[in-house]
């Protein structure tokens, strides 16, 4: 190993340590911080983030990257170092165009946006949030214009979330889906609804916590390299493959929702835990592609978890852990988890109408970033789109535009990656069945670990080193298309709803 490589590895390690501290602060802000601790946390996070930004744009980093980019040195690097050097070279160029003051302003305003959003959500009133949201959106537009001066802002944001994506590709995929889904959902909703009265009851939160532990172990989450905590909104934070944190929210009025959140976050976490350990401390270690990441969480949650065969080997255990399901048969349980209905909240939606929730957000983000619609118009636009696609008008903003944390947390261009993840999943399912045989059989045999192993080998181990497009081509042997997802919906719901 030449001296510059050793120095760059040390530099990455140091950045990784700062990053770990910043991530830990953010995690703590959501899990454990008392209300009055906010200002000090915000200050610390802004300072750390400023230090990281300075390291990201330091001349020393530039010099090391340039040296290792010389063909004779670059050729000698391992694939993960090659990836890390190319990535940092690109990011260095982009980041050094942003004035440091602008960056610090943005970090600080963003923390405030999160706080304002929480208050507004509690009050169910978008008015309390809109000015701060406008402020961070304007700052974000300014930052993107510095980073990607020759690209339309929204295309740049989409590409930052999922490399290779832009409005043109999303428009094509989503219109393919919409064409299929809108009449299909109508047909489903014209059929009799299943009776859900057995599920309307109070659930013991400790039963839900135990079910989470059981399910996470069942799908392959490693408790020696991960822990769980409780937050308002579930999420997963990966520090390294040896330390992945899951959070969840338990509800008294539903045990189903937290169980599926566990499986979803478990999918993210299993990805994080199975990245090649040789990538530890390098920019390659965490998968940075949101669509690919969501494809893994949603594969566990929907493709596997919403399949009755997933539950066949374990439903008796689940009934013991959650005795509230004692008088619910497996068939009734399956009917309820696949109950299609129009609803207000994205994270509670069934897997079919869920697609429309995402399409609404994608179309609104285009309004914000392509058509520059002011934030003060967004609530009305949100409510109109809800009416258009789902036939519902939210009674207040907590059930409407304030429900998601994304816009308050700097995630612009992120929403469409959830649906893209499902589109990938349609394709992954085809590939998995080609390799392992009928998924219903694998699941009903209780061989879920065969599937986890397949995902580990085909996808997880690569971390960030393989782009989403290359992953899809390698694993599925074709370009991204929504057709397999449509076929999956059609087959499954024609059967369940007797269409
Ligand atoms: Zn997710």
Short mmCIF file of C-alpha atoms and ligand atoms in Angstrom, two decimals:
data_model
loop_
_atom_site.label_atom_id
_atom_site.label_comp_id
_atom_site.label_asym_id
_atom_site.label_seq_id
_atom_site.Cartn_x
_atom_site.Cartn_y
_atom_site.Cartn_z
CA UNK A 1 0.00 0.00 0.00
CA UNK A 2 1.51 3.34 -0.98
CA UNK A 3 1.76 6.17 1.53
CA UNK A 4 -1.08 8.22 0.01
CA UNK A 5 -3.48 5.30 0.28
CA UNK A 6 -2.60 4.74 3.92
CA UNK A 7 -3.12 8.47 4.58
CA UNK A 8 -6.43 8.53 2.76
CA UNK A 9 -7.66 5.49 4.69
CA UNK A 10 -6.75 7.30 7.95
CA UNK A 11 -8.52 10.40 6.70
CA UNK A 12 -11.66 8.37 5.90
CA UNK A 13 -11.49 6.79 9.32
CA UNK A 14 -11.39 10.20 10.97
CA UNK A 15 -14.31 11.43 8.87
CA UNK A 16 -16.14 8.24 9.75
CA UNK A 17 -15.66 8.94 13.45
CA UNK A 18 -17.05 12.46 13.13
CA UNK A 19 -19.91 11.08 11.10
CA UNK A 20 -20.61 8.49 13.76
CA UNK A 21 -20.83 11.23 16.40
CA UNK A 22 -23.15 13.35 14.22
CA UNK A 23 -25.38 10.36 13.47
CA UNK A 24 -25.48 9.46 17.14
CA UNK A 25 -26.59 12.98 18.03
CA UNK A 26 -29.35 12.84 15.43
CA UNK A 27 -30.46 9.44 16.66
CA UNK A 28 -30.48 10.65 20.24
CA UNK A 29 -32.52 13.72 19.26
CA UNK A 30 -35.26 11.35 18.12
CA UNK A 31 -35.02 8.70 20.83
CA UNK A 32 -33.83 10.02 24.15
CA UNK A 33 -33.34 13.79 24.24
CA UNK A 34 -35.46 15.80 26.68
CA UNK A 35 -37.32 18.71 25.08
CA UNK A 36 -35.17 21.32 26.78
CA UNK A 37 -32.01 19.68 25.44
CA UNK A 38 -32.80 20.74 21.89
CA UNK A 39 -30.75 23.95 21.58
CA UNK A 40 -27.53 22.38 22.86
CA UNK A 41 -28.00 19.37 20.59
CA UNK A 42 -28.69 21.59 17.63
CA UNK A 43 -25.54 23.61 18.33
CA UNK A 44 -23.39 20.50 18.68
CA UNK A 45 -24.79 18.96 15.54
CA UNK A 46 -24.30 22.15 13.54
CA UNK A 47 -20.69 22.38 14.76
CA UNK A 48 -19.87 18.76 13.99
CA UNK A 49 -21.52 19.01 10.64
CA UNK A 50 -19.46 22.15 9.92
CA UNK A 51 -16.27 20.27 10.85
CA UNK A 52 -17.24 17.42 8.57
CA UNK A 53 -17.99 19.83 5.77
CA UNK A 54 -14.56 21.40 6.25
CA UNK A 55 -12.91 17.97 6.11
CA UNK A 56 -14.88 17.15 2.98
CA UNK A 57 -13.54 20.24 1.26
CA UNK A 58 -10.01 20.34 2.73
CA UNK A 59 -6.95 20.77 0.43
CA UNK A 60 -5.37 17.72 2.09
CA UNK A 61 -8.23 15.50 0.91
CA UNK A 62 -7.98 16.98 -2.56
CA UNK A 63 -4.25 16.27 -2.75
CA UNK A 64 -4.65 12.65 -1.62
CA UNK A 65 -7.50 12.00 -4.03
CA UNK A 66 -5.58 13.51 -6.90
CA UNK A 67 -2.54 11.43 -6.18
CA UNK A 68 -4.52 8.20 -5.98
CA UNK A 69 -6.43 9.10 -9.15
CA UNK A 70 -3.21 8.91 -11.18
CA UNK A 71 -3.67 5.90 -13.47
CA UNK A 72 -0.65 4.00 -12.12
CA UNK A 73 -1.90 4.30 -8.49
CA UNK A 74 -5.60 3.95 -9.24
CA UNK A 75 -5.01 0.63 -11.05
CA UNK A 76 -3.50 -0.85 -7.88
CA UNK A 77 -6.46 -0.04 -5.61
CA UNK A 78 -9.04 -2.55 -4.37
CA UNK A 79 -12.56 -2.16 -5.87
CA UNK A 80 -13.84 -0.52 -2.66
CA UNK A 81 -10.97 1.97 -2.63
CA UNK A 82 -11.50 2.68 -6.33
CA UNK A 83 -15.14 3.40 -5.61
CA UNK A 84 -14.28 5.57 -2.59
CA UNK A 85 -11.67 7.62 -4.48
CA UNK A 86 -13.98 8.25 -7.46
CA UNK A 87 -16.89 9.13 -5.21
CA UNK A 88 -14.87 11.51 -3.05
CA UNK A 89 -13.39 13.13 -6.13
CA UNK A 90 -16.85 13.88 -7.47
CA UNK A 91 -18.20 14.98 -4.09
CA UNK A 92 -15.17 17.11 -3.41
CA UNK A 93 -15.70 19.04 -6.63
CA UNK A 94 -19.40 19.52 -5.86
CA UNK A 95 -19.04 20.37 -2.18
CA UNK A 96 -16.22 22.83 -2.63
CA UNK A 97 -18.53 24.96 -4.78
CA UNK A 98 -20.86 25.52 -1.79
CA UNK A 99 -20.00 28.55 0.41
CA UNK A 100 -19.37 27.22 3.94
CA UNK A 101 -21.66 29.83 5.44
CA UNK A 102 -24.53 28.70 3.25
CA UNK A 103 -23.95 25.12 4.32
CA UNK A 104 -23.96 26.00 8.02
CA UNK A 105 -27.09 28.12 7.63
CA UNK A 106 -28.80 25.22 5.98
CA UNK A 107 -27.88 22.71 8.71
CA UNK A 108 -29.08 25.05 11.40
CA UNK A 109 -32.37 25.95 9.64
CA UNK A 110 -32.98 22.29 8.95
CA UNK A 111 -32.84 21.40 12.64
CA UNK A 112 -35.34 24.17 13.31
CA UNK A 113 -37.57 22.93 10.49
CA UNK A 114 -37.78 19.55 12.17
CA UNK A 115 -38.84 21.15 15.44
CA UNK A 116 -41.44 23.40 13.75
CA UNK A 117 -42.82 20.44 11.84
CA UNK A 118 -43.28 18.47 15.06
CA UNK A 119 -45.15 21.37 16.64
CA UNK A 120 -47.28 21.96 13.55
CA UNK A 121 -48.09 18.28 13.28
CA UNK A 122 -49.21 18.19 16.90
CA UNK A 123 -51.52 21.14 16.20
CA UNK A 124 -52.59 19.68 12.82
CA UNK A 125 -51.86 23.04 11.20
CA UNK A 126 -49.56 23.50 8.20
CA UNK A 127 -49.57 27.30 8.71
CA UNK A 128 -47.17 26.82 11.66
CA UNK A 129 -44.63 25.06 9.46
CA UNK A 130 -44.87 26.64 6.02
CA UNK A 131 -42.51 29.61 6.49
CA UNK A 132 -39.69 27.45 7.86
CA UNK A 133 -40.28 24.90 5.10
CA UNK A 134 -40.04 27.62 2.48
CA UNK A 135 -36.77 28.75 4.06
CA UNK A 136 -35.12 25.30 3.89
CA UNK A 137 -36.45 24.63 0.39
CA UNK A 138 -34.99 27.93 -0.82
CA UNK A 139 -31.65 27.13 0.83
CA UNK A 140 -31.71 23.63 -0.68
CA UNK A 141 -32.34 25.06 -4.16
CA UNK A 142 -29.43 27.43 -3.68
CA UNK A 143 -27.12 24.62 -2.55
CA UNK A 144 -28.08 22.38 -5.46
CA UNK A 145 -27.52 25.24 -7.91
CA UNK A 146 -23.95 25.51 -6.55
CA UNK A 147 -23.33 21.77 -6.56
CA UNK A 148 -24.84 20.97 -9.94
CA UNK A 149 -24.81 24.23 -11.91
CA UNK A 150 -25.75 22.61 -15.21
CA UNK A 151 -28.55 20.36 -14.04
CA UNK A 152 -32.22 21.04 -13.37
CA UNK A 153 -32.60 21.12 -9.55
CA UNK A 154 -35.10 18.28 -9.24
CA UNK A 155 -33.14 15.97 -11.54
CA UNK A 156 -30.06 16.63 -9.39
CA UNK A 157 -32.02 15.81 -6.22
CA UNK A 158 -33.44 12.61 -7.72
CA UNK A 159 -29.97 11.57 -8.81
CA UNK A 160 -28.55 12.29 -5.34
CA UNK A 161 -31.13 9.94 -3.82
CA UNK A 162 -30.78 7.22 -6.45
CA UNK A 163 -27.88 7.41 -8.85
CA UNK A 164 -29.01 7.33 -12.47
CA UNK A 165 -32.57 8.54 -11.87
CA UNK A 166 -34.24 11.67 -13.26
CA UNK A 167 -37.74 13.01 -13.92
CA UNK A 168 -37.85 11.48 -17.39
CA UNK A 169 -37.31 7.93 -16.13
CA UNK A 170 -39.63 8.34 -13.13
CA UNK A 171 -42.34 9.85 -15.35
CA UNK A 172 -42.12 6.86 -17.65
CA UNK A 173 -42.17 4.23 -14.86
CA UNK A 174 -44.91 5.92 -12.87
CA UNK A 175 -47.19 6.50 -15.85
CA UNK A 176 -46.79 2.81 -16.75
CA UNK A 177 -47.90 1.98 -13.20
CA UNK A 178 -50.72 4.52 -13.08
CA UNK A 179 -52.20 3.19 -16.28
CA UNK A 180 -52.45 -0.23 -14.71
CA UNK A 181 -53.25 0.74 -11.13
CA UNK A 182 -56.09 3.23 -11.40
CA UNK A 183 -58.59 0.87 -13.09
CA UNK A 184 -57.21 -2.09 -11.10
CA UNK A 185 -57.81 -0.40 -7.72
CA UNK A 186 -61.31 0.57 -8.86
CA UNK A 187 -62.02 -3.05 -9.64
CA UNK A 188 -60.71 -4.20 -6.24
CA UNK A 189 -62.72 -1.58 -4.38
CA UNK A 190 -65.91 -2.66 -6.18
CA UNK A 191 -65.64 -6.03 -4.40
CA UNK A 192 -66.98 -6.70 -0.87
CA UNK A 193 -64.65 -5.50 1.90
CA UNK A 194 -63.32 -8.03 4.40
CA UNK A 195 -64.67 -7.82 7.94
CA UNK A 196 -62.01 -6.18 10.13
CA UNK A 197 -64.03 -6.01 13.35
CA UNK A 198 -61.82 -8.61 15.10
CA UNK A 199 -58.85 -6.27 14.76
CA UNK A 200 -60.45 -3.23 16.37
CA UNK A 201 -59.26 -3.61 19.95
CA UNK A 202 -56.59 -2.47 22.37
CA UNK A 203 -53.22 -4.22 22.02
CA UNK A 204 -50.62 -4.67 24.73
CA UNK A 205 -47.47 -2.79 23.70
CA UNK A 206 -45.25 -5.41 25.33
CA UNK A 207 -46.77 -8.07 23.09
CA UNK A 208 -45.85 -5.90 20.11
CA UNK A 209 -42.29 -5.47 21.37
CA UNK A 210 -41.89 -9.24 21.74
CA UNK A 211 -43.36 -9.82 18.28
CA UNK A 212 -40.79 -7.41 16.89
CA UNK A 213 -37.93 -9.34 18.45
CA UNK A 214 -39.31 -12.64 17.17
CA UNK A 215 -39.83 -11.35 13.62
CA UNK A 216 -36.45 -9.63 13.41
CA UNK A 217 -34.66 -12.81 14.48
CA UNK A 218 -36.77 -14.85 12.08
CA UNK A 219 -35.78 -12.82 9.02
CA UNK A 220 -32.09 -12.73 9.98
CA UNK A 221 -31.43 -9.52 11.94
CA UNK A 222 -28.34 -10.05 14.11
CA UNK A 223 -28.82 -8.71 17.66
CA UNK A 224 -25.06 -8.87 18.31
CA UNK A 225 -24.61 -6.22 15.63
CA UNK A 226 -27.79 -4.22 16.11
CA UNK A 227 -30.26 -2.89 18.67
CA UNK A 228 -33.76 -1.44 18.72
CA UNK A 229 -35.26 1.70 20.28
CA UNK A 230 -38.56 3.56 20.16
CA UNK A 231 -39.33 6.77 18.27
CA UNK A 232 -42.33 8.62 16.88
CA UNK A 233 -41.44 7.40 13.37
CA UNK A 234 -39.62 4.15 12.64
CA UNK A 235 -36.22 4.35 10.94
CA UNK A 236 -32.88 2.57 10.68
CA UNK A 237 -29.48 4.08 11.23
CA UNK A 238 -26.37 2.12 10.21
CA UNK A 239 -23.10 3.16 11.81
CA UNK A 240 -21.23 0.20 10.31
CA UNK A 241 -21.95 -3.43 9.49
CA UNK A 242 -21.30 -4.17 13.17
CA UNK A 243 -23.67 -1.54 14.56
CA UNK A 244 -27.11 -0.99 13.05
CA UNK A 245 -29.92 0.66 15.00
CA UNK A 246 -33.61 0.11 14.35
CA UNK A 247 -36.35 2.28 15.79
CA UNK A 248 -40.06 1.58 15.81
CA UNK A 249 -43.29 2.97 17.19
CA UNK A 250 -45.77 0.71 18.98
CA UNK A 251 -49.48 1.42 18.81
CA UNK A 252 -52.30 0.45 21.16
CA UNK A 253 -54.84 0.38 18.36
CA UNK A 254 -52.93 -1.88 15.96
CA UNK A 255 -50.40 -4.66 16.30
CA UNK A 256 -50.23 -5.20 12.56
CA UNK A 257 -48.68 -1.84 11.71
CA UNK A 258 -45.73 -2.11 14.14
CA UNK A 259 -45.11 -5.71 13.09
CA UNK A 260 -44.73 -4.65 9.48
CA UNK A 261 -42.62 -1.64 10.45
CA UNK A 262 -40.31 -4.10 12.23
CA UNK A 263 -40.04 -6.23 9.11
CA UNK A 264 -39.48 -3.13 6.93
CA UNK A 265 -36.75 -1.67 9.15
CA UNK A 266 -35.35 -5.19 9.55
CA UNK A 267 -34.86 -5.25 5.77
CA UNK A 268 -32.85 -2.03 5.89
CA UNK A 269 -30.86 -3.33 8.85
CA UNK A 270 -30.06 -6.73 7.29
CA UNK A 271 -28.71 -4.85 4.28
CA UNK A 272 -26.49 -2.74 6.57
CA UNK A 273 -25.26 -5.72 8.57
CA UNK A 274 -24.24 -7.70 5.50
CA UNK A 275 -22.14 -5.22 3.60
CA UNK A 276 -18.65 -6.63 3.00
CA UNK A 277 -16.73 -6.02 6.29
CA UNK A 278 -13.64 -5.09 4.22
CA UNK A 279 -15.48 -1.84 3.42
CA UNK A 280 -15.53 -0.80 7.11
CA UNK A 281 -14.65 2.86 7.56
CA UNK A 282 -14.70 3.58 3.81
CA UNK A 283 -17.32 5.66 1.98
CA UNK A 284 -18.32 2.37 0.28
CA UNK A 285 -19.63 0.77 3.48
CA UNK A 286 -23.14 2.19 3.63
CA UNK A 287 -25.41 1.75 0.64
CA UNK A 288 -26.08 5.29 -0.48
CA UNK A 289 -28.82 4.46 -3.00
CA UNK A 290 -32.21 5.08 -1.43
CA UNK A 291 -34.17 3.16 -4.06
CA UNK A 292 -32.00 0.08 -3.69
CA UNK A 293 -32.22 0.36 0.10
CA UNK A 294 -35.99 0.73 0.04
CA UNK A 295 -36.21 -2.22 -2.33
CA UNK A 296 -34.72 -4.38 0.42
CA UNK A 297 -36.93 -3.15 3.26
CA UNK A 298 -39.99 -3.32 1.04
CA UNK A 299 -39.06 -6.77 -0.26
CA UNK A 300 -39.20 -8.10 3.31
CA UNK A 301 -42.24 -6.03 4.22
CA UNK A 302 -44.39 -6.57 1.12
CA UNK A 303 -43.15 -9.28 -1.21
CA UNK A 304 -42.38 -11.65 1.68
CA UNK A 305 -44.27 -10.29 4.70
CA UNK A 306 -47.56 -9.75 2.92
CA UNK A 307 -47.47 -13.27 1.51
CA UNK A 308 -49.59 -15.72 3.56
CA UNK A 309 -46.82 -18.32 3.21
CA UNK A 310 -44.44 -16.12 5.23
CA UNK A 311 -46.75 -16.63 8.22
CA UNK A 312 -47.56 -20.32 7.80
CA UNK A 313 -44.55 -21.64 9.75
CA UNK A 314 -44.72 -18.97 12.48
CA UNK A 315 -48.33 -17.91 12.94
CA UNK A 316 -48.88 -20.21 15.94
CA UNK A 317 -45.86 -18.62 17.67
CA UNK A 318 -47.16 -15.14 16.84
CA UNK A 319 -50.54 -16.03 18.39
CA UNK A 320 -48.73 -17.03 21.60
CA UNK A 321 -46.69 -13.80 21.64
CA UNK A 322 -49.67 -11.61 20.70
CA UNK A 323 -52.61 -13.41 22.35
CA UNK A 324 -54.91 -10.70 20.96
CA UNK A 325 -54.74 -12.79 17.73
CA UNK A 326 -55.84 -15.96 19.54
CA UNK A 327 -59.26 -15.98 17.85
CA UNK A 328 -57.96 -14.69 14.49
CA UNK A 329 -57.34 -17.46 11.96
CA UNK A 330 -54.37 -17.29 9.61
CA UNK A 331 -56.79 -16.74 6.71
CA UNK A 332 -58.43 -13.82 8.52
CA UNK A 333 -55.04 -12.38 9.37
CA UNK A 334 -53.93 -12.66 5.75
CA UNK A 335 -57.15 -11.06 4.55
CA UNK A 336 -56.60 -8.09 6.86
CA UNK A 337 -52.93 -7.52 6.02
CA UNK A 338 -53.93 -7.46 2.35
CA UNK A 339 -57.02 -5.31 2.87
CA UNK A 340 -57.02 -2.71 0.08
CA UNK A 341 -58.65 0.60 0.96
CA UNK A 342 -58.19 4.29 0.36
CA UNK A 343 -56.70 5.91 3.44
CA UNK A 344 -55.05 9.13 4.58
CA UNK A 345 -51.73 7.94 5.95
CA UNK A 346 -49.05 6.63 3.61
CA UNK A 347 -47.34 4.42 6.17
CA UNK A 348 -50.66 2.69 7.00
CA UNK A 349 -51.61 2.12 3.37
CA UNK A 350 -51.82 -1.34 1.79
CA UNK A 351 -49.16 -2.10 -0.80
CA UNK A 352 -51.44 -1.29 -3.75
CA UNK A 353 -52.88 2.13 -2.83
CA UNK A 354 -49.46 2.96 -1.34
CA UNK A 355 -48.25 3.55 -4.89
CA UNK A 356 -50.71 6.43 -5.30
CA UNK A 357 -49.52 8.06 -2.05
CA UNK A 358 -46.03 8.18 -3.56
CA UNK A 359 -47.19 9.42 -6.94
CA UNK A 360 -48.98 12.32 -5.17
CA UNK A 361 -45.75 13.30 -3.36
CA UNK A 362 -43.67 12.96 -6.50
CA UNK A 363 -46.03 15.22 -8.44
CA UNK A 364 -45.97 17.80 -5.60
CA UNK A 365 -42.17 17.77 -5.44
CA UNK A 366 -42.13 18.48 -9.15
CA UNK A 367 -44.40 21.47 -8.46
CA UNK A 368 -41.96 22.70 -5.79
CA UNK A 369 -38.70 22.16 -7.63
CA UNK A 370 -39.64 22.28 -11.30
CA UNK A 371 -42.51 24.79 -11.35
CA UNK A 372 -41.33 26.74 -8.27
CA UNK A 373 -44.78 26.80 -6.70
CA UNK A 374 -44.66 28.64 -3.34
CA UNK A 375 -45.01 26.48 -0.23
CA UNK A 376 -48.10 28.42 0.84
CA UNK A 377 -50.02 26.75 -2.04
CA UNK A 378 -48.98 23.23 -1.12
CA UNK A 379 -51.71 22.34 1.35
CA UNK A 380 -54.47 23.02 -1.18
CA UNK A 381 -52.58 21.14 -3.87
CA UNK A 382 -52.05 18.22 -1.52
CA UNK A 383 -55.73 18.05 -0.65
CA UNK A 384 -56.77 18.27 -4.30
CA UNK A 385 -54.46 15.41 -5.28
CA UNK A 386 -55.70 13.27 -2.37
CA UNK A 387 -59.22 13.81 -3.67
CA UNK A 388 -58.21 13.07 -7.25
CA UNK A 389 -56.26 9.85 -6.58
CA UNK A 390 -57.76 8.48 -3.38
CA UNK A 391 -61.17 10.14 -3.19
CA UNK A 392 -60.44 11.59 0.26
CA UNK A 393 -59.91 15.06 1.72
CA UNK A 394 -57.87 15.13 4.95
CA UNK A 395 -59.84 16.60 7.89
CA UNK A 396 -56.64 18.24 9.21
CA UNK A 397 -53.01 18.62 8.15
CA UNK A 398 -51.68 15.96 10.52
CA UNK A 399 -53.62 13.45 8.41
CA UNK A 400 -52.58 15.35 5.29
CA UNK A 401 -49.49 17.27 4.27
CA UNK A 402 -47.79 17.13 7.70
CA UNK A 403 -47.83 13.35 8.08
CA UNK A 404 -44.30 12.63 6.78
CA UNK A 405 -41.01 13.80 8.26
CA UNK A 406 -39.19 13.88 4.90
CA UNK A 407 -39.63 17.50 3.87
CA UNK A 408 -38.74 18.68 7.36
CA UNK A 409 -35.56 16.60 7.26
CA UNK A 410 -33.96 17.44 3.97
CA UNK A 411 -35.29 14.44 2.07
CA UNK A 412 -36.32 15.93 -1.25
CA UNK A 413 -36.39 13.50 -4.14
CA UNK A 414 -36.60 10.64 -1.63
CA UNK A 415 -40.32 9.73 -1.83
CA UNK A 416 -40.20 8.31 -5.36
CA UNK A 417 -37.47 5.89 -4.26
CA UNK A 418 -40.04 3.94 -2.18
CA UNK A 419 -42.05 3.15 -5.27
CA UNK A 420 -38.92 2.57 -7.31
CA UNK A 421 -37.93 0.08 -4.59
CA UNK A 422 -41.18 -1.81 -5.19
CA UNK A 423 -40.60 -1.70 -8.93
CA UNK A 424 -37.16 -3.27 -8.34
CA UNK A 425 -38.83 -5.82 -6.04
CA UNK A 426 -41.11 -7.00 -8.82
CA UNK A 427 -37.94 -7.70 -10.78
CA UNK A 428 -36.02 -9.22 -7.84
CA UNK A 429 -38.90 -11.62 -7.19
CA UNK A 430 -38.65 -12.92 -10.75
CA UNK A 431 -34.90 -13.39 -10.34
CA UNK A 432 -35.24 -15.04 -6.93
CA UNK A 433 -37.79 -17.55 -8.22
CA UNK A 434 -35.49 -18.33 -11.14
CA UNK A 435 -32.71 -19.21 -8.64
CA UNK A 436 -34.58 -20.63 -5.62
CA UNK A 437 -37.88 -21.81 -7.12
CA UNK A 438 -41.43 -20.86 -6.15
CA UNK A 439 -41.27 -18.26 -3.35
CA UNK A 440 -44.51 -19.57 -1.81
CA UNK A 441 -42.86 -22.93 -1.30
CA UNK A 442 -39.62 -21.49 0.12
CA UNK A 443 -41.61 -19.40 2.59
CA UNK A 444 -44.08 -22.07 3.64
CA UNK A 445 -41.14 -24.44 4.25
CA UNK A 446 -39.78 -21.85 6.69
CA UNK A 447 -36.65 -21.39 4.58
CA UNK A 448 -36.65 -17.60 4.80
CA UNK A 449 -32.93 -17.65 5.60
CA UNK A 450 -32.32 -19.03 2.08
CA UNK A 451 -33.89 -15.82 0.78
CA UNK A 452 -31.89 -13.63 3.18
CA UNK A 453 -28.72 -15.40 2.08
CA UNK A 454 -29.63 -14.88 -1.58
CA UNK A 455 -30.18 -11.15 -0.98
CA UNK A 456 -26.93 -10.94 1.02
CA UNK A 457 -24.94 -12.45 -1.84
CA UNK A 458 -26.70 -10.77 -4.75
CA UNK A 459 -27.13 -7.28 -3.30
CA UNK A 460 -26.09 -6.50 0.29
CA UNK A 461 -22.43 -7.47 0.20
CA UNK A 462 -21.69 -4.82 -2.44
CA UNK A 463 -22.66 -1.86 -0.21
CA UNK A 464 -22.37 1.22 -2.40
CA UNK A 465 -19.81 -0.17 -4.81
CA UNK A 466 -22.33 -1.24 -7.44
CA UNK A 467 -24.78 1.32 -8.85
CA UNK A 468 -28.50 0.51 -8.80
CA UNK A 469 -28.53 0.17 -12.57
CA UNK A 470 -25.63 -2.31 -12.53
CA UNK A 471 -27.25 -4.22 -9.68
CA UNK A 472 -30.50 -4.57 -11.62
CA UNK A 473 -28.67 -5.64 -14.78
CA UNK A 474 -26.50 -8.15 -12.88
CA UNK A 475 -29.30 -9.66 -10.81
CA UNK A 476 -32.24 -9.43 -13.22
CA UNK A 477 -30.55 -9.36 -16.62
CA UNK A 478 -32.67 -6.49 -17.94
CA UNK A 479 -33.47 -2.77 -17.70
CA UNK A 480 -35.81 -1.36 -15.05
CA UNK A 481 -39.47 -1.84 -15.89
CA UNK A 482 -42.70 -1.66 -13.86
CA UNK A 483 -44.22 -4.65 -15.63
CA UNK A 484 -43.12 -7.34 -13.14
CA UNK A 485 -44.63 -5.30 -10.27
CA UNK A 486 -47.92 -4.93 -12.17
CA UNK A 487 -47.92 -8.69 -12.89
CA UNK A 488 -47.29 -9.43 -9.21
CA UNK A 489 -50.20 -7.21 -8.12
CA UNK A 490 -52.47 -8.67 -10.75
CA UNK A 491 -51.80 -12.29 -9.83
CA UNK A 492 -51.98 -11.76 -6.09
CA UNK A 493 -55.09 -9.57 -5.84
CA UNK A 494 -57.04 -11.37 -8.56
CA UNK A 495 -56.77 -14.37 -6.26
CA UNK A 496 -57.46 -12.61 -2.95
CA UNK A 497 -60.36 -10.48 -4.23
CA UNK A 498 -61.67 -13.03 -6.76
CA UNK A 499 -61.61 -10.47 -9.57
ZN1 LIG B 1 -37.57 2.43 4.47
#
